[in-house]
């Protein structure tokens, strides 16, 4: 019974943390850049969103971005370019631990790692 209570507590804590990320994106990040869109869940943080937000934040254009990605490979390519740009031009730190493919597939841990850089 205590184990079930502990598991429920951890699940509630996890949900609370995820909701804080969503609230931060919706209430701080997106409005500060003039975006009217909002996310409802972490999986709404797509490569297209990361590209648009990064380019808006830095008033720049990331070279090589596929502006009309139609395949998962194109989205992964864009996410890889975003991570490379962040790594080399923004934080000057290695981001090899963040897998662009996982970001494209909505992996919560990967998405929160990327959002921590943005925030």
PDB file of C-alpha atoms in Angstrom:
ATOM      1  CA  UNK A   1       0.000   0.000   0.000  1.00  0.00           C
ATOM      2  CA  UNK A   2       2.859   2.411   0.819  1.00  0.00           C
ATOM      3  CA  UNK A   3       4.502   1.508  -2.498  1.00  0.00           C
ATOM      4  CA  UNK A   4       1.301   2.369  -4.369  1.00  0.00           C
ATOM      5  CA  UNK A   5       1.091   5.683  -2.492  1.00  0.00           C
ATOM      6  CA  UNK A   6       4.720   6.467  -3.331  1.00  0.00           C
ATOM      7  CA  UNK A   7       4.188   5.626  -7.002  1.00  0.00           C
ATOM      8  CA  UNK A   8       1.099   7.842  -7.120  1.00  0.00           C
ATOM      9  CA  UNK A   9       3.017  10.662  -5.446  1.00  0.00           C
ATOM     10  CA  UNK A  10       5.831  10.378  -8.022  1.00  0.00           C
ATOM     11  CA  UNK A  11       3.341  10.355 -10.880  1.00  0.00           C
ATOM     12  CA  UNK A  12       1.640  13.475  -9.493  1.00  0.00           C
ATOM     13  CA  UNK A  13       5.021  15.164  -9.051  1.00  0.00           C
ATOM     14  CA  UNK A  14       6.017  14.289 -12.620  1.00  0.00           C
ATOM     15  CA  UNK A  15       2.724  15.676 -13.961  1.00  0.00           C
ATOM     16  CA  UNK A  16       3.238  18.857 -11.927  1.00  0.00           C
ATOM     17  CA  UNK A  17       6.745  19.383 -13.315  1.00  0.00           C
ATOM     18  CA  UNK A  18       5.561  18.819 -16.882  1.00  0.00           C
ATOM     19  CA  UNK A  19       2.705  21.276 -16.338  1.00  0.00           C
ATOM     20  CA  UNK A  20       5.212  23.882 -15.104  1.00  0.00           C
ATOM     21  CA  UNK A  21       7.174  23.508 -18.347  1.00  0.00           C
ATOM     22  CA  UNK A  22       3.978  23.916 -20.373  1.00  0.00           C
ATOM     23  CA  UNK A  23       2.973  26.980 -18.339  1.00  0.00           C
ATOM     24  CA  UNK A  24       6.431  28.526 -18.780  1.00  0.00           C
ATOM     25  CA  UNK A  25       6.319  28.028 -22.536  1.00  0.00           C
ATOM     26  CA  UNK A  26       2.779  29.417 -22.768  1.00  0.00           C
ATOM     27  CA  UNK A  27       3.100  32.294 -20.301  1.00  0.00           C
ATOM     28  CA  UNK A  28       6.704  33.388 -20.740  1.00  0.00           C
ATOM     29  CA  UNK A  29       8.512  32.095 -23.799  1.00  0.00           C
ATOM     30  CA  UNK A  30       5.940  32.260 -26.599  1.00  0.00           C
ATOM     31  CA  UNK A  31       4.282  35.577 -25.625  1.00  0.00           C
ATOM     32  CA  UNK A  32       7.643  37.306 -25.148  1.00  0.00           C
ATOM     33  CA  UNK A  33       8.399  36.585 -28.803  1.00  0.00           C
ATOM     34  CA  UNK A  34       4.988  37.615 -30.122  1.00  0.00           C
ATOM     35  CA  UNK A  35       3.683  34.099 -30.771  1.00  0.00           C
ATOM     36  CA  UNK A  36      -0.039  33.649 -30.191  1.00  0.00           C
ATOM     37  CA  UNK A  37       0.152  29.846 -30.406  1.00  0.00           C
ATOM     38  CA  UNK A  38       0.100  27.829 -27.207  1.00  0.00           C
ATOM     39  CA  UNK A  39       0.973  24.247 -26.400  1.00  0.00           C
ATOM     40  CA  UNK A  40      -1.326  21.873 -24.573  1.00  0.00           C
ATOM     41  CA  UNK A  41       1.189  19.110 -23.961  1.00  0.00           C
ATOM     42  CA  UNK A  42       4.935  18.695 -24.204  1.00  0.00           C
ATOM     43  CA  UNK A  43       4.626  16.733 -27.426  1.00  0.00           C
ATOM     44  CA  UNK A  44       3.420  19.983 -29.045  1.00  0.00           C
ATOM     45  CA  UNK A  45       7.027  21.211 -28.813  1.00  0.00           C
ATOM     46  CA  UNK A  46       7.910  20.283 -32.364  1.00  0.00           C
ATOM     47  CA  UNK A  47      11.052  20.914 -34.389  1.00  0.00           C
ATOM     48  CA  UNK A  48       9.129  23.637 -36.262  1.00  0.00           C
ATOM     49  CA  UNK A  49       8.397  25.368 -32.964  1.00  0.00           C
ATOM     50  CA  UNK A  50      12.011  25.111 -31.830  1.00  0.00           C
ATOM     51  CA  UNK A  51      13.206  26.577 -35.148  1.00  0.00           C
ATOM     52  CA  UNK A  52      10.697  29.456 -35.067  1.00  0.00           C
ATOM     53  CA  UNK A  53      11.361  30.319 -31.426  1.00  0.00           C
ATOM     54  CA  UNK A  54      15.149  30.200 -31.757  1.00  0.00           C
ATOM     55  CA  UNK A  55      15.135  32.325 -34.889  1.00  0.00           C
ATOM     56  CA  UNK A  56      12.750  34.837 -33.268  1.00  0.00           C
ATOM     57  CA  UNK A  57      14.777  34.970 -30.046  1.00  0.00           C
ATOM     58  CA  UNK A  58      18.013  35.722 -31.872  1.00  0.00           C
ATOM     59  CA  UNK A  59      16.605  37.567 -34.900  1.00  0.00           C
ATOM     60  CA  UNK A  60      18.470  35.189 -37.156  1.00  0.00           C
ATOM     61  CA  UNK A  61      17.935  32.537 -39.778  1.00  0.00           C
ATOM     62  CA  UNK A  62      19.450  29.107 -39.280  1.00  0.00           C
ATOM     63  CA  UNK A  63      21.205  27.990 -42.460  1.00  0.00           C
ATOM     64  CA  UNK A  64      20.037  24.762 -44.043  1.00  0.00           C
ATOM     65  CA  UNK A  65      16.627  24.522 -42.368  1.00  0.00           C
ATOM     66  CA  UNK A  66      14.001  22.719 -44.438  1.00  0.00           C
ATOM     67  CA  UNK A  67      11.159  25.263 -44.316  1.00  0.00           C
ATOM     68  CA  UNK A  68       8.544  22.736 -45.406  1.00  0.00           C
ATOM     69  CA  UNK A  69       9.571  19.463 -43.765  1.00  0.00           C
ATOM     70  CA  UNK A  70       7.313  16.616 -44.764  1.00  0.00           C
ATOM     71  CA  UNK A  71       9.197  13.604 -43.466  1.00  0.00           C
ATOM     72  CA  UNK A  72      10.526  12.549 -40.097  1.00  0.00           C
ATOM     73  CA  UNK A  73      14.012  12.697 -41.621  1.00  0.00           C
ATOM     74  CA  UNK A  74      13.486  16.359 -42.556  1.00  0.00           C
ATOM     75  CA  UNK A  75      12.263  17.151 -39.025  1.00  0.00           C
ATOM     76  CA  UNK A  76      15.261  15.327 -37.539  1.00  0.00           C
ATOM     77  CA  UNK A  77      17.568  17.273 -39.886  1.00  0.00           C
ATOM     78  CA  UNK A  78      16.038  20.548 -38.669  1.00  0.00           C
ATOM     79  CA  UNK A  79      16.284  19.501 -35.030  1.00  0.00           C
ATOM     80  CA  UNK A  80      19.933  18.543 -35.543  1.00  0.00           C
ATOM     81  CA  UNK A  81      20.599  22.006 -37.026  1.00  0.00           C
ATOM     82  CA  UNK A  82      18.850  23.668 -34.076  1.00  0.00           C
ATOM     83  CA  UNK A  83      20.937  21.687 -31.587  1.00  0.00           C
ATOM     84  CA  UNK A  84      24.145  22.422 -33.514  1.00  0.00           C
ATOM     85  CA  UNK A  85      23.278  26.120 -33.594  1.00  0.00           C
ATOM     86  CA  UNK A  86      22.515  26.166 -29.864  1.00  0.00           C
ATOM     87  CA  UNK A  87      25.704  24.267 -29.135  1.00  0.00           C
ATOM     88  CA  UNK A  88      28.062  26.380 -31.217  1.00  0.00           C
ATOM     89  CA  UNK A  89      26.521  29.855 -31.192  1.00  0.00           C
ATOM     90  CA  UNK A  90      24.431  30.158 -28.053  1.00  0.00           C
ATOM     91  CA  UNK A  91      25.718  28.131 -25.126  1.00  0.00           C
ATOM     92  CA  UNK A  92      29.118  26.966 -26.408  1.00  0.00           C
ATOM     93  CA  UNK A  93      28.570  23.540 -24.880  1.00  0.00           C
ATOM     94  CA  UNK A  94      28.333  20.051 -26.287  1.00  0.00           C
ATOM     95  CA  UNK A  95      24.741  18.877 -26.765  1.00  0.00           C
ATOM     96  CA  UNK A  96      25.526  15.426 -28.148  1.00  0.00           C
ATOM     97  CA  UNK A  97      23.515  13.921 -25.277  1.00  0.00           C
ATOM     98  CA  UNK A  98      20.318  15.317 -26.851  1.00  0.00           C
ATOM     99  CA  UNK A  99      19.093  13.045 -29.629  1.00  0.00           C
ATOM    100  CA  UNK A 100      17.247  14.923 -32.406  1.00  0.00           C
ATOM    101  CA  UNK A 101      15.266  11.793 -33.242  1.00  0.00           C
ATOM    102  CA  UNK A 102      13.936  11.525 -29.694  1.00  0.00           C
ATOM    103  CA  UNK A 103      12.925  15.200 -29.775  1.00  0.00           C
ATOM    104  CA  UNK A 104      11.004  14.572 -32.998  1.00  0.00           C
ATOM    105  CA  UNK A 105       9.197  11.658 -31.397  1.00  0.00           C
ATOM    106  CA  UNK A 106       8.085  13.656 -28.348  1.00  0.00           C
ATOM    107  CA  UNK A 107      10.413  12.146 -25.745  1.00  0.00           C
ATOM    108  CA  UNK A 108       9.656  14.118 -22.568  1.00  0.00           C
ATOM    109  CA  UNK A 109      13.170  14.021 -21.167  1.00  0.00           C
ATOM    110  CA  UNK A 110      14.633  15.259 -24.442  1.00  0.00           C
ATOM    111  CA  UNK A 111      12.052  18.009 -24.815  1.00  0.00           C
ATOM    112  CA  UNK A 112      12.610  19.250 -21.266  1.00  0.00           C
ATOM    113  CA  UNK A 113      16.381  19.291 -21.845  1.00  0.00           C
ATOM    114  CA  UNK A 114      15.886  21.494 -24.896  1.00  0.00           C
ATOM    115  CA  UNK A 115      13.377  23.769 -23.139  1.00  0.00           C
ATOM    116  CA  UNK A 116      15.818  24.291 -20.272  1.00  0.00           C
ATOM    117  CA  UNK A 117      18.247  25.762 -22.796  1.00  0.00           C
ATOM    118  CA  UNK A 118      15.568  28.023 -24.247  1.00  0.00           C
ATOM    119  CA  UNK A 119      14.374  29.232 -20.879  1.00  0.00           C
TER     120      UNK A 119
END
